[in-house]
XYZ file of N, CA and C in Angstrom:
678
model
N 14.927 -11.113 -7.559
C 14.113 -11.267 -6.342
C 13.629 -9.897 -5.882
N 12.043 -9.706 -4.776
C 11.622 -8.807 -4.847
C 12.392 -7.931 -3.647
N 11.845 -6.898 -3.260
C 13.091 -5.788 -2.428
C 13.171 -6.189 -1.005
N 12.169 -7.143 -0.814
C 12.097 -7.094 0.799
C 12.528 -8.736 1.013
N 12.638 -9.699 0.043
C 13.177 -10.879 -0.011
C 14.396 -10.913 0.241
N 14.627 -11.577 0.921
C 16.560 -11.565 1.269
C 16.989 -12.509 -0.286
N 18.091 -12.090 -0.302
C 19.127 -12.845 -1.555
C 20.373 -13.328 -0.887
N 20.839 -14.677 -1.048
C 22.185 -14.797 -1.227
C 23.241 -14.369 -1.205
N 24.149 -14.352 -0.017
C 25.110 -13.693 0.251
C 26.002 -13.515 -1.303
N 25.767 -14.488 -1.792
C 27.045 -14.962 -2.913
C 25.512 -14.754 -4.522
N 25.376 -14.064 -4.588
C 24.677 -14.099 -5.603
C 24.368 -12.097 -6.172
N 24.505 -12.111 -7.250
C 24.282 -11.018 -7.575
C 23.297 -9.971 -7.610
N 23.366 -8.665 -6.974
C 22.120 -7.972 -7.327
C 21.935 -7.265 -8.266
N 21.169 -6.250 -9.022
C 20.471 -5.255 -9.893
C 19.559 -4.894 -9.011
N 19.978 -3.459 -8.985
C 18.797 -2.405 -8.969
C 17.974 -1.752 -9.712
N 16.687 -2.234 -9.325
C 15.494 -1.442 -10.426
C 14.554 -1.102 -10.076
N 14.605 0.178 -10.332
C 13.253 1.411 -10.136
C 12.482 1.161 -11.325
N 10.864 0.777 -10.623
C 9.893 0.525 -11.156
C 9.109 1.938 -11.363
N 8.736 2.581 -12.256
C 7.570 3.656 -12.102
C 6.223 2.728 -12.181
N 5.365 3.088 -11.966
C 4.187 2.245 -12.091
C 2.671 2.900 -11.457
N 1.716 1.937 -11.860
C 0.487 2.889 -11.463
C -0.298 1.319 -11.157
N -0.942 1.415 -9.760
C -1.889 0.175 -9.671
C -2.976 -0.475 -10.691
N -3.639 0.715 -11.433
C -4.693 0.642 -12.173
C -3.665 0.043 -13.437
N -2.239 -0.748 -13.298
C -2.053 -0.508 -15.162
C -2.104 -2.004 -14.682
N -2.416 -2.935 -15.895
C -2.377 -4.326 -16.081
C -0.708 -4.727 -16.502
N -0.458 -3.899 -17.142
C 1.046 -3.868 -18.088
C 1.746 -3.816 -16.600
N 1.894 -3.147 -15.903
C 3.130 -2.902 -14.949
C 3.015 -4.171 -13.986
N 2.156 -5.123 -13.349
C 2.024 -6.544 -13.135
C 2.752 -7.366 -13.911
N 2.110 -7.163 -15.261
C 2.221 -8.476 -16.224
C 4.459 -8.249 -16.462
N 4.570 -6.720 -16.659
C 5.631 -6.570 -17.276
C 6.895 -6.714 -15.936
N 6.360 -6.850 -13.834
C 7.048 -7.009 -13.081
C 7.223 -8.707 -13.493
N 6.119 -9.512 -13.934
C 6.306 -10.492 -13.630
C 6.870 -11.750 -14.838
N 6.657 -10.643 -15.695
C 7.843 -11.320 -16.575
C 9.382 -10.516 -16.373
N 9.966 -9.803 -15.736
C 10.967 -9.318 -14.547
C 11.315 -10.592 -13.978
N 10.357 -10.754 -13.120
C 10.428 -12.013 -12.126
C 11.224 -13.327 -13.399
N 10.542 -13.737 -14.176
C 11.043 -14.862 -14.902
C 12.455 -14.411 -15.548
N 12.794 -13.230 -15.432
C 14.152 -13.057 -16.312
C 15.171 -12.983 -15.215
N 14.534 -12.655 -14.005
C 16.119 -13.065 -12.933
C 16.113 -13.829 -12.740
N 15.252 -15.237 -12.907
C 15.169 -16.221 -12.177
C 16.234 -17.017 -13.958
N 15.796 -16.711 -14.689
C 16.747 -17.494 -15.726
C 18.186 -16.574 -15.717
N 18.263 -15.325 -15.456
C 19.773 -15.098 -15.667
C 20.397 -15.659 -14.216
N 19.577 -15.950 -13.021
C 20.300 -16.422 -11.691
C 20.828 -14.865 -10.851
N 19.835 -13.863 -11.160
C 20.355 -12.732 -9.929
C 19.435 -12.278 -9.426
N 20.003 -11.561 -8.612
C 18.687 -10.939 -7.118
C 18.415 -9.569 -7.397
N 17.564 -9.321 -7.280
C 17.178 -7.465 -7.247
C 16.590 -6.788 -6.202
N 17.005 -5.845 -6.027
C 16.934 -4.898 -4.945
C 15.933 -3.620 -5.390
N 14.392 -4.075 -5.748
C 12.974 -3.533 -6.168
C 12.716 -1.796 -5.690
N 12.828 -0.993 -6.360
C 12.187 0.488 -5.246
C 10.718 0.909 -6.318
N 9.704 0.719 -5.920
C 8.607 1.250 -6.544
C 8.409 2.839 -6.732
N 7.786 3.521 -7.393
C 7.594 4.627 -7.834
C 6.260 5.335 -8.054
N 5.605 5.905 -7.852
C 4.629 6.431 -7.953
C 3.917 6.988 -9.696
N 3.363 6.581 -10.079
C 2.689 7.755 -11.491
C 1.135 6.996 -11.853
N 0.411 8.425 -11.438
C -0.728 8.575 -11.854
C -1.462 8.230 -13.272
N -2.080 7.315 -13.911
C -2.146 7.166 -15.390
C -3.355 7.737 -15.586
N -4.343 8.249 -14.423
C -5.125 9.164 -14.761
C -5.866 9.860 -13.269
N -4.870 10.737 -13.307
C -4.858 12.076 -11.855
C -6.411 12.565 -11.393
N -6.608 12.744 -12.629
C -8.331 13.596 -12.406
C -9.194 12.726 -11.991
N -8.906 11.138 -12.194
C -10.079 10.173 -12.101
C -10.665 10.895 -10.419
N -12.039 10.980 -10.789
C -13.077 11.280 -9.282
C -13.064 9.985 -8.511
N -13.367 10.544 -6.682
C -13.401 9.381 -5.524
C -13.900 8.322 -6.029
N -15.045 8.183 -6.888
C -16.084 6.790 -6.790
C -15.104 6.295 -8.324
N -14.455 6.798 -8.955
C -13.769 5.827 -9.958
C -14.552 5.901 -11.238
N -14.658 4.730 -12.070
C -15.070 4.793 -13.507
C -15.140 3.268 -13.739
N -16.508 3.141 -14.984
C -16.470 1.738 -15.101
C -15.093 1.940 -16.271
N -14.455 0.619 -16.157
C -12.989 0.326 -16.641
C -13.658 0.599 -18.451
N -14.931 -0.270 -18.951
C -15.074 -0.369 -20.262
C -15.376 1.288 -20.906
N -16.292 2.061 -20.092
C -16.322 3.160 -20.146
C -15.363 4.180 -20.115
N -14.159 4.063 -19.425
C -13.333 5.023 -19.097
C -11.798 4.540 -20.417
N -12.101 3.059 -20.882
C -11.385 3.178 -22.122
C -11.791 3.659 -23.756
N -13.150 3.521 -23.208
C -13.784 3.736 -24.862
C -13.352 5.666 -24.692
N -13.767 6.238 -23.348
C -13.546 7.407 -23.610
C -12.131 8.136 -23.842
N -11.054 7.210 -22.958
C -9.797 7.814 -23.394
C -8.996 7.266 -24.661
N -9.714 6.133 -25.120
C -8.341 5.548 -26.206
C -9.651 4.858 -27.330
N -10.796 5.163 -27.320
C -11.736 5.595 -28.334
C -11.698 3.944 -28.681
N -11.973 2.631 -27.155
C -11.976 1.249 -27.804
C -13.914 1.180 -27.181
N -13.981 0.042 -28.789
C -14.970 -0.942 -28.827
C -15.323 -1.815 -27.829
N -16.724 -1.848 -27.498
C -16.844 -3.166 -26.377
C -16.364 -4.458 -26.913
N -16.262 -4.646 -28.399
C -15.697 -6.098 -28.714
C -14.194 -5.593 -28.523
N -13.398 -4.608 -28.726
C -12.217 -4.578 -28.331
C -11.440 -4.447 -27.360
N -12.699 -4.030 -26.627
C -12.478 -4.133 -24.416
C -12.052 -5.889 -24.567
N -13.218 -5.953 -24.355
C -13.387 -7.842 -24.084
C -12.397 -8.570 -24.769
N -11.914 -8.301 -26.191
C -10.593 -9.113 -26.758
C -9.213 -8.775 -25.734
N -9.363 -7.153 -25.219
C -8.026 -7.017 -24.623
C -8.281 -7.751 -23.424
N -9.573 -7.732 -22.679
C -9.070 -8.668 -21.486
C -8.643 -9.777 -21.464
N -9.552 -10.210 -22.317
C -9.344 -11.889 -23.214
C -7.542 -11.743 -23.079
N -7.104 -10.646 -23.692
C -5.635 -11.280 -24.208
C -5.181 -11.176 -22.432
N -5.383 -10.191 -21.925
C -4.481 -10.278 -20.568
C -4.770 -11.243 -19.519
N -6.118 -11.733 -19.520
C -6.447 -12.808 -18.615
C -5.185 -13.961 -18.983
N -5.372 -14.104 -20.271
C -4.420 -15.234 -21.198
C -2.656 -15.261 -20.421
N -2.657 -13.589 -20.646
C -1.177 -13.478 -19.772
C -0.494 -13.584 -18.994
N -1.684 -13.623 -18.031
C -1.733 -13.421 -16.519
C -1.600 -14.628 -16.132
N -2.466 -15.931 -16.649
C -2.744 -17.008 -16.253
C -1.171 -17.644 -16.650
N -0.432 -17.186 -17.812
C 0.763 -18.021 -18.474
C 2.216 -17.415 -17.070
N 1.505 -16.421 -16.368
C 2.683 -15.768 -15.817
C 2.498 -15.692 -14.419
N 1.538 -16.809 -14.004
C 0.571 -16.827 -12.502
C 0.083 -15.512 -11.598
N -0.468 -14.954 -12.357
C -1.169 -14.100 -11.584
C -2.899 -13.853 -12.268
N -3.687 -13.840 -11.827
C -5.029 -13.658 -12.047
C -6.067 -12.509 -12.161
N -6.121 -12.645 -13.177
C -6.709 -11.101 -13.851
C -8.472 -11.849 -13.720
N -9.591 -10.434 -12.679
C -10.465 -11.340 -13.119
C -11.582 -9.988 -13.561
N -11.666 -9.682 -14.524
C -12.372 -8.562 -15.197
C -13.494 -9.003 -15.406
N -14.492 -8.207 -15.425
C -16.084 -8.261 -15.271
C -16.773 -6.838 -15.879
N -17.978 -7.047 -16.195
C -18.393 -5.841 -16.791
C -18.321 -4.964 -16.070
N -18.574 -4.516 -13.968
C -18.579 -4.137 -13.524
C -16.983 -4.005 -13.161
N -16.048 -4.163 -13.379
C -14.340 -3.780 -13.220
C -14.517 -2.316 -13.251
N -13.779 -1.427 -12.283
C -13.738 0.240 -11.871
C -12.361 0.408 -12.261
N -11.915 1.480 -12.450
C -10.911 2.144 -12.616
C -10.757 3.130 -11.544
N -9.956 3.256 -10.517
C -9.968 3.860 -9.409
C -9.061 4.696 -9.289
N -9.092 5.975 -8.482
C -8.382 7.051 -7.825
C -7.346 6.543 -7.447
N -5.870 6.475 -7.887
C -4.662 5.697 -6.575
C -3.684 7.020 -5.816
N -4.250 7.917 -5.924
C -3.467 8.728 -4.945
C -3.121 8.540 -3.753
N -4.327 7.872 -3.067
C -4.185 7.472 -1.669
C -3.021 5.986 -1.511
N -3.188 5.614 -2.427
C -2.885 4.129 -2.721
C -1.150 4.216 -2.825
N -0.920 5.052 -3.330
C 1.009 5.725 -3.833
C 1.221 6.351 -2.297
N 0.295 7.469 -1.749
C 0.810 7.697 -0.451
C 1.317 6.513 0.384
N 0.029 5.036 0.740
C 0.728 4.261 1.367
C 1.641 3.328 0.997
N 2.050 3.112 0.012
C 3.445 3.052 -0.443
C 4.298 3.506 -0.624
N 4.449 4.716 -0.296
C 5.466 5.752 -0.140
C 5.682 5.509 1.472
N 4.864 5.551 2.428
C 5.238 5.284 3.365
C 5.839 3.480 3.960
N 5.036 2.471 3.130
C 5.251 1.203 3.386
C 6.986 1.012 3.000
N 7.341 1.918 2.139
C 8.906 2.008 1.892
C 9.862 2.330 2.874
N 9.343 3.275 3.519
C 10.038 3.296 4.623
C 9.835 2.326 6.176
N 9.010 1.453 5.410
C 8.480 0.284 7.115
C 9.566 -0.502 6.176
N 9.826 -0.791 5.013
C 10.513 -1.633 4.490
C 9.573 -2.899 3.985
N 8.561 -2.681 3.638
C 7.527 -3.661 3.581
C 6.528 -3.167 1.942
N 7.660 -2.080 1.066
C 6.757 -1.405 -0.006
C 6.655 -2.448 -1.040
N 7.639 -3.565 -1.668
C 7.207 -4.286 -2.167
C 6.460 -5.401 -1.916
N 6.094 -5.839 -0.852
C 4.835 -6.911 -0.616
C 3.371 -6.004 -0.645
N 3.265 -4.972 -0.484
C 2.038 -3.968 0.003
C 2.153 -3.992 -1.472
N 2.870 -3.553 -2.933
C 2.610 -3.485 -3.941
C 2.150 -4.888 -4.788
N 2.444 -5.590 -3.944
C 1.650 -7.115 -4.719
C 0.553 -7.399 -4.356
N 0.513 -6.925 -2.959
C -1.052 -7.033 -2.269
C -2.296 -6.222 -3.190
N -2.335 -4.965 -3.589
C -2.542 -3.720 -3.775
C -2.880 -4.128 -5.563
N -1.876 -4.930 -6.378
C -1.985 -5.622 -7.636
C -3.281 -6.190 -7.398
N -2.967 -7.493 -6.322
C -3.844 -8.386 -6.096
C -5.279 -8.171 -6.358
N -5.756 -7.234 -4.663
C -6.737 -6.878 -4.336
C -7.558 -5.784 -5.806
N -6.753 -4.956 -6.554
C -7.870 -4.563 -7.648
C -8.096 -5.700 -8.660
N -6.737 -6.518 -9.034
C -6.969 -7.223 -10.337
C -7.990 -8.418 -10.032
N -7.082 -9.035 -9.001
C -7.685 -10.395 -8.875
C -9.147 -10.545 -7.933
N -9.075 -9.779 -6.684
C -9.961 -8.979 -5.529
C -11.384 -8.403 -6.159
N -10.991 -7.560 -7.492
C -11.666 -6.015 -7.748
C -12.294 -5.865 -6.483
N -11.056 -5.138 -5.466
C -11.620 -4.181 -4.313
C -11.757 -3.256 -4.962
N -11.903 -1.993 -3.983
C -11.799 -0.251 -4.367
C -10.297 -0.084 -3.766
N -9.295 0.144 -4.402
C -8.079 -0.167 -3.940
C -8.381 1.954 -3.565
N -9.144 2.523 -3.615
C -8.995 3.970 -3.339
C -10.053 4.456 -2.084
N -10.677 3.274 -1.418
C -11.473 2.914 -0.365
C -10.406 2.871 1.052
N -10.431 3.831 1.901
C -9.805 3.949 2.955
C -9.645 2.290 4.271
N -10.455 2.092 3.921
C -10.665 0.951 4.583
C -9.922 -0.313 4.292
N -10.332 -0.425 2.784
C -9.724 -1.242 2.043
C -8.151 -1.526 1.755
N -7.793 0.040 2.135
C -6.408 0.407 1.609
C -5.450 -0.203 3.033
N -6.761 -0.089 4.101
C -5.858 -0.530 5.533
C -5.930 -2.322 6.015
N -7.003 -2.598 4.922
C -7.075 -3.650 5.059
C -6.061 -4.499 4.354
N -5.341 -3.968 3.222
C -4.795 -4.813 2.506
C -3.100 -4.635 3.361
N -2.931 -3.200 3.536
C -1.749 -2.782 4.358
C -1.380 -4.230 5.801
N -2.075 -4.416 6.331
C -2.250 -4.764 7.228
C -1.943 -6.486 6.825
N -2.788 -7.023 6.204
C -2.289 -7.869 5.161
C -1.213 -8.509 5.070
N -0.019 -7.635 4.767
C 1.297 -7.911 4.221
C 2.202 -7.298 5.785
N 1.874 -7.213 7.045
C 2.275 -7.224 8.005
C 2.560 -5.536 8.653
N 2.355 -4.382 8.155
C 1.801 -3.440 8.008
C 0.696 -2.941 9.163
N 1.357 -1.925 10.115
C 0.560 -1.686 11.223
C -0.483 -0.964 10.714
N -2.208 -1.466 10.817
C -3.435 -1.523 10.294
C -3.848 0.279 10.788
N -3.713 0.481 12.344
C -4.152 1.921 12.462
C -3.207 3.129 11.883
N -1.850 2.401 11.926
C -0.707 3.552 11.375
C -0.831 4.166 9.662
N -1.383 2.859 9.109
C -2.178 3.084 7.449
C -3.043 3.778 7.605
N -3.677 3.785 8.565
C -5.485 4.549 8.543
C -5.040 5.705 8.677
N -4.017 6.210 9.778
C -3.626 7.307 10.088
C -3.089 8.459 9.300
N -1.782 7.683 8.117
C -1.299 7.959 7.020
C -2.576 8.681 5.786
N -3.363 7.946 5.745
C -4.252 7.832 4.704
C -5.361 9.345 4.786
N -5.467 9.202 6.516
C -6.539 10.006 7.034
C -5.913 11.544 7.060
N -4.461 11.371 7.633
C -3.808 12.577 7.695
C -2.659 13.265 6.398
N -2.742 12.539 5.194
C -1.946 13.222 4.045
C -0.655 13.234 4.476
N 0.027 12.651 5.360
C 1.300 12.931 6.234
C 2.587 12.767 4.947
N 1.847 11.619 3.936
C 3.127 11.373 2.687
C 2.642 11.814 1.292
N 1.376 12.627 1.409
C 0.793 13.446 -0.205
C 1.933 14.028 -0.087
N 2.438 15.155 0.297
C 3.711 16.214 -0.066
C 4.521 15.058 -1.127
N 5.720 14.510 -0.051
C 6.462 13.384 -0.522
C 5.829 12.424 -1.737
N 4.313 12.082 -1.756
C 4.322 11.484 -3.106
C 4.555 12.373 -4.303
N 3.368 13.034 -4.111
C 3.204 14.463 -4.891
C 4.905 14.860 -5.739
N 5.732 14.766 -5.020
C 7.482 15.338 -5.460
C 7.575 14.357 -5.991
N 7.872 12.721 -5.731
C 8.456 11.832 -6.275
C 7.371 11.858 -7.660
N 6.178 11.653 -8.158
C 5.727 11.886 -9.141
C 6.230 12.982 -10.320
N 6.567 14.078 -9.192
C 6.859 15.220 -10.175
C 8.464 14.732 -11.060
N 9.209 14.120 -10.134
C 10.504 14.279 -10.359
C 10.941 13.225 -11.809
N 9.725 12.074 -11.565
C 9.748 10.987 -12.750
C 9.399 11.974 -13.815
N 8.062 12.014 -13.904
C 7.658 13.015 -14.939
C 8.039 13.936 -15.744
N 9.749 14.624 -14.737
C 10.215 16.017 -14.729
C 11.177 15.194 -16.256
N 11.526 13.972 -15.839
C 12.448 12.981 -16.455
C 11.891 12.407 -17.839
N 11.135 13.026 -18.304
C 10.331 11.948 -19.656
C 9.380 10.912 -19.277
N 9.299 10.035 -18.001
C 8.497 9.227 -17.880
C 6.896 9.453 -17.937
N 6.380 9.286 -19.145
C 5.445 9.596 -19.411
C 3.962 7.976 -19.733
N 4.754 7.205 -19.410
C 4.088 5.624 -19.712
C 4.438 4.404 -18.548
N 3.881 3.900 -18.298
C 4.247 2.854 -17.482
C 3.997 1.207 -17.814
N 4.554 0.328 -17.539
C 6.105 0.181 -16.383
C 6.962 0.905 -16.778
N 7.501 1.487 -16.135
C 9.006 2.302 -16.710
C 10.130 1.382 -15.803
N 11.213 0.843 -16.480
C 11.941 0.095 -15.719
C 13.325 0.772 -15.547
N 13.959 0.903 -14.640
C 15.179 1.675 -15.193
C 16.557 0.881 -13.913
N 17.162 0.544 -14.956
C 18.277 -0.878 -14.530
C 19.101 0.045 -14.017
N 19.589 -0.428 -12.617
C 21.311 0.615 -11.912
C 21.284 1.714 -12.158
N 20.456 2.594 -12.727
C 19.954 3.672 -12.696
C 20.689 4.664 -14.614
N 20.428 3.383 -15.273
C 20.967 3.562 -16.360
C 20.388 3.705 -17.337
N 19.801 2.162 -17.737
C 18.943 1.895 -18.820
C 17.376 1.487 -18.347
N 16.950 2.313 -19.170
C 15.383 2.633 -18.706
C 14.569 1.787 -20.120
N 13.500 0.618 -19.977
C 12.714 0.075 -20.218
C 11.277 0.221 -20.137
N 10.452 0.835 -20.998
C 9.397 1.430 -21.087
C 8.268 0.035 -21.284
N 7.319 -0.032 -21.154
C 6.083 -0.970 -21.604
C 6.508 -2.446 -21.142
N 5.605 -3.450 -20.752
C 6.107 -4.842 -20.708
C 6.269 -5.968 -21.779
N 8.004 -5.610 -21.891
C 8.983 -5.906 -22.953
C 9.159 -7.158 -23.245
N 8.997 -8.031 -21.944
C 9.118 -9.487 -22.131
C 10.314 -10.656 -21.503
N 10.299 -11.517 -20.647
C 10.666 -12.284 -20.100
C 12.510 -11.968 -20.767
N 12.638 -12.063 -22.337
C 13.701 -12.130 -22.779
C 14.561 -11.149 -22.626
N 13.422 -9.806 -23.092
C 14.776 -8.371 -23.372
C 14.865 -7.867 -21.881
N 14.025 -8.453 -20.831
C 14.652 -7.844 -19.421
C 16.245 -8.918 -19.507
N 15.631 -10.069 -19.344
C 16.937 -10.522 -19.159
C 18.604 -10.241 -20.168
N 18.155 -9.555 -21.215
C 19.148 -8.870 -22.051
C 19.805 -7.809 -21.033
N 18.968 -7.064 -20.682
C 19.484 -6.072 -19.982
C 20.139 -6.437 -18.574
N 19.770 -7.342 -17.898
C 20.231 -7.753 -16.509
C 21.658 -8.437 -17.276
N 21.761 -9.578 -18.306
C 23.497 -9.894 -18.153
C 24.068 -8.133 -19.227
N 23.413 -7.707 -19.632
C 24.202 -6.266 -20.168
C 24.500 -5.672 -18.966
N 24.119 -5.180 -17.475
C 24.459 -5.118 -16.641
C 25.462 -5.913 -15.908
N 25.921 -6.868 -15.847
C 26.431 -7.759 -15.238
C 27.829 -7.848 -16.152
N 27.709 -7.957 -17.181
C 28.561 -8.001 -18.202
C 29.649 -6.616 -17.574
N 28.522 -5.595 -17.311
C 29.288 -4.052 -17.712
C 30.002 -3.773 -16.405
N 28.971 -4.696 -15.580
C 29.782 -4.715 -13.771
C 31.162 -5.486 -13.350
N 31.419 -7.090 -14.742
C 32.542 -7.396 -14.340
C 33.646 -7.067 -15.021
N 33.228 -6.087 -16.225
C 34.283 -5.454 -17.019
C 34.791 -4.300 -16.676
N 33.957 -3.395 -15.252
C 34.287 -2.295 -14.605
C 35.092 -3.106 -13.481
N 34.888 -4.357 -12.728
C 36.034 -4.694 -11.499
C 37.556 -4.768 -11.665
């Protein structure tokens, strides 16, 4: 279950630090096959999101998505369109809605990690990170649009001028800025990066099954330590 969902007095938790970047399709697809592996092993999780840039330099106005892959990972417009093809496919098997278009942007999320760095401390960072999924994948807002960013904040119950304020005044760049550095400092160089009780770390979205490997390998290792 997600961080701000209450769990069951009598039911087990796992803690897992997500690294992640709004712009990745993988860190959605790979929370939400997460989601299907606690729900079959039967435990609760206690979610902390993470900040990482998958491309820092991107400029304010963003990049068309087909353009900005052919230039970094050297793909074909028939091999754009097959990969959306495959993730729409994924998305739909794992309820969430991918809706890509020729016009799909690839956007700046610096601003976007600041207000989740701060929504963490309202206690409200994992609903603002589903919102924030939402609004680029399913939405295609400008999730790097000031407005937008307060609109979605606000959204998920999130005081609307206190986002604007955040956003307007850099008050949590420092604080993101470090927590980025500190993943990074660590090898995390790809995202989802999953990292269980602060142990075993899960790179790329692995799949409904091998999370849940790792949640009873946890559980296993928790009632053989009582």
């Amino acid at each position: 279950m997600p961080a701000d969902t209450a769990t069951p007095a009598d039911t087990a938790t796992v803690q897992i630090d997500i690294v992640s970047d709004v712009m990745c399709p993988w860190c959605i697809v790979g929370y939400k096959q997460l989601e299907q592996a606690l729900g079959a092993v039967g435990v609760g999780a206690f979610v902390r999101w993470h900040p990482f840039e998958l491309n820092p330099q991107m400029p304010a106005e963003g990049q068309n998505m087909a353009e900005h892959l052919a230039e970094k990972y050297g793909s074909t417009p028939a091999q754009s369109v097959e990969n959306r093809k495959r993730l729409t496919q994924m998305g739909q098997d794992l309820g969430f809605t991918f809706n890509f278009s020729d016009d799909t942007r690839m956007q700046n999320t610096f601003a976007a990690h600041q207000l989740l760095t701060w929504a963490q401390v309202q206690g409200l960072q994992h609903p603002l990170k589903m919102a924030l999924f939402d609004a680029h994948f399913t939405q295609e807002r400008n999730v790097n649009d000031t407005d937008v960013l307060a609109d979605v904040a606000a959204s998920v119950g999130l005081d609307r001028d206190e986002a604007l304020e955040v956003l307007r005044s850099g008050s949590f760049a420092e604080q993101t800025r470090e927590a980025q550095q500190f993943w990074t400092s660590r090898g995390i160089s790809g995202v989802p990066s999953m990292i269980f009780e602060g142990k075993y770390l899960i790179t790329g979205a692995q799949g409904a099954e091998n999370y849940a490997q790792i949640l009873r390998k946890v559980l296993e290792e928790r009632d053989a330590a009582a």
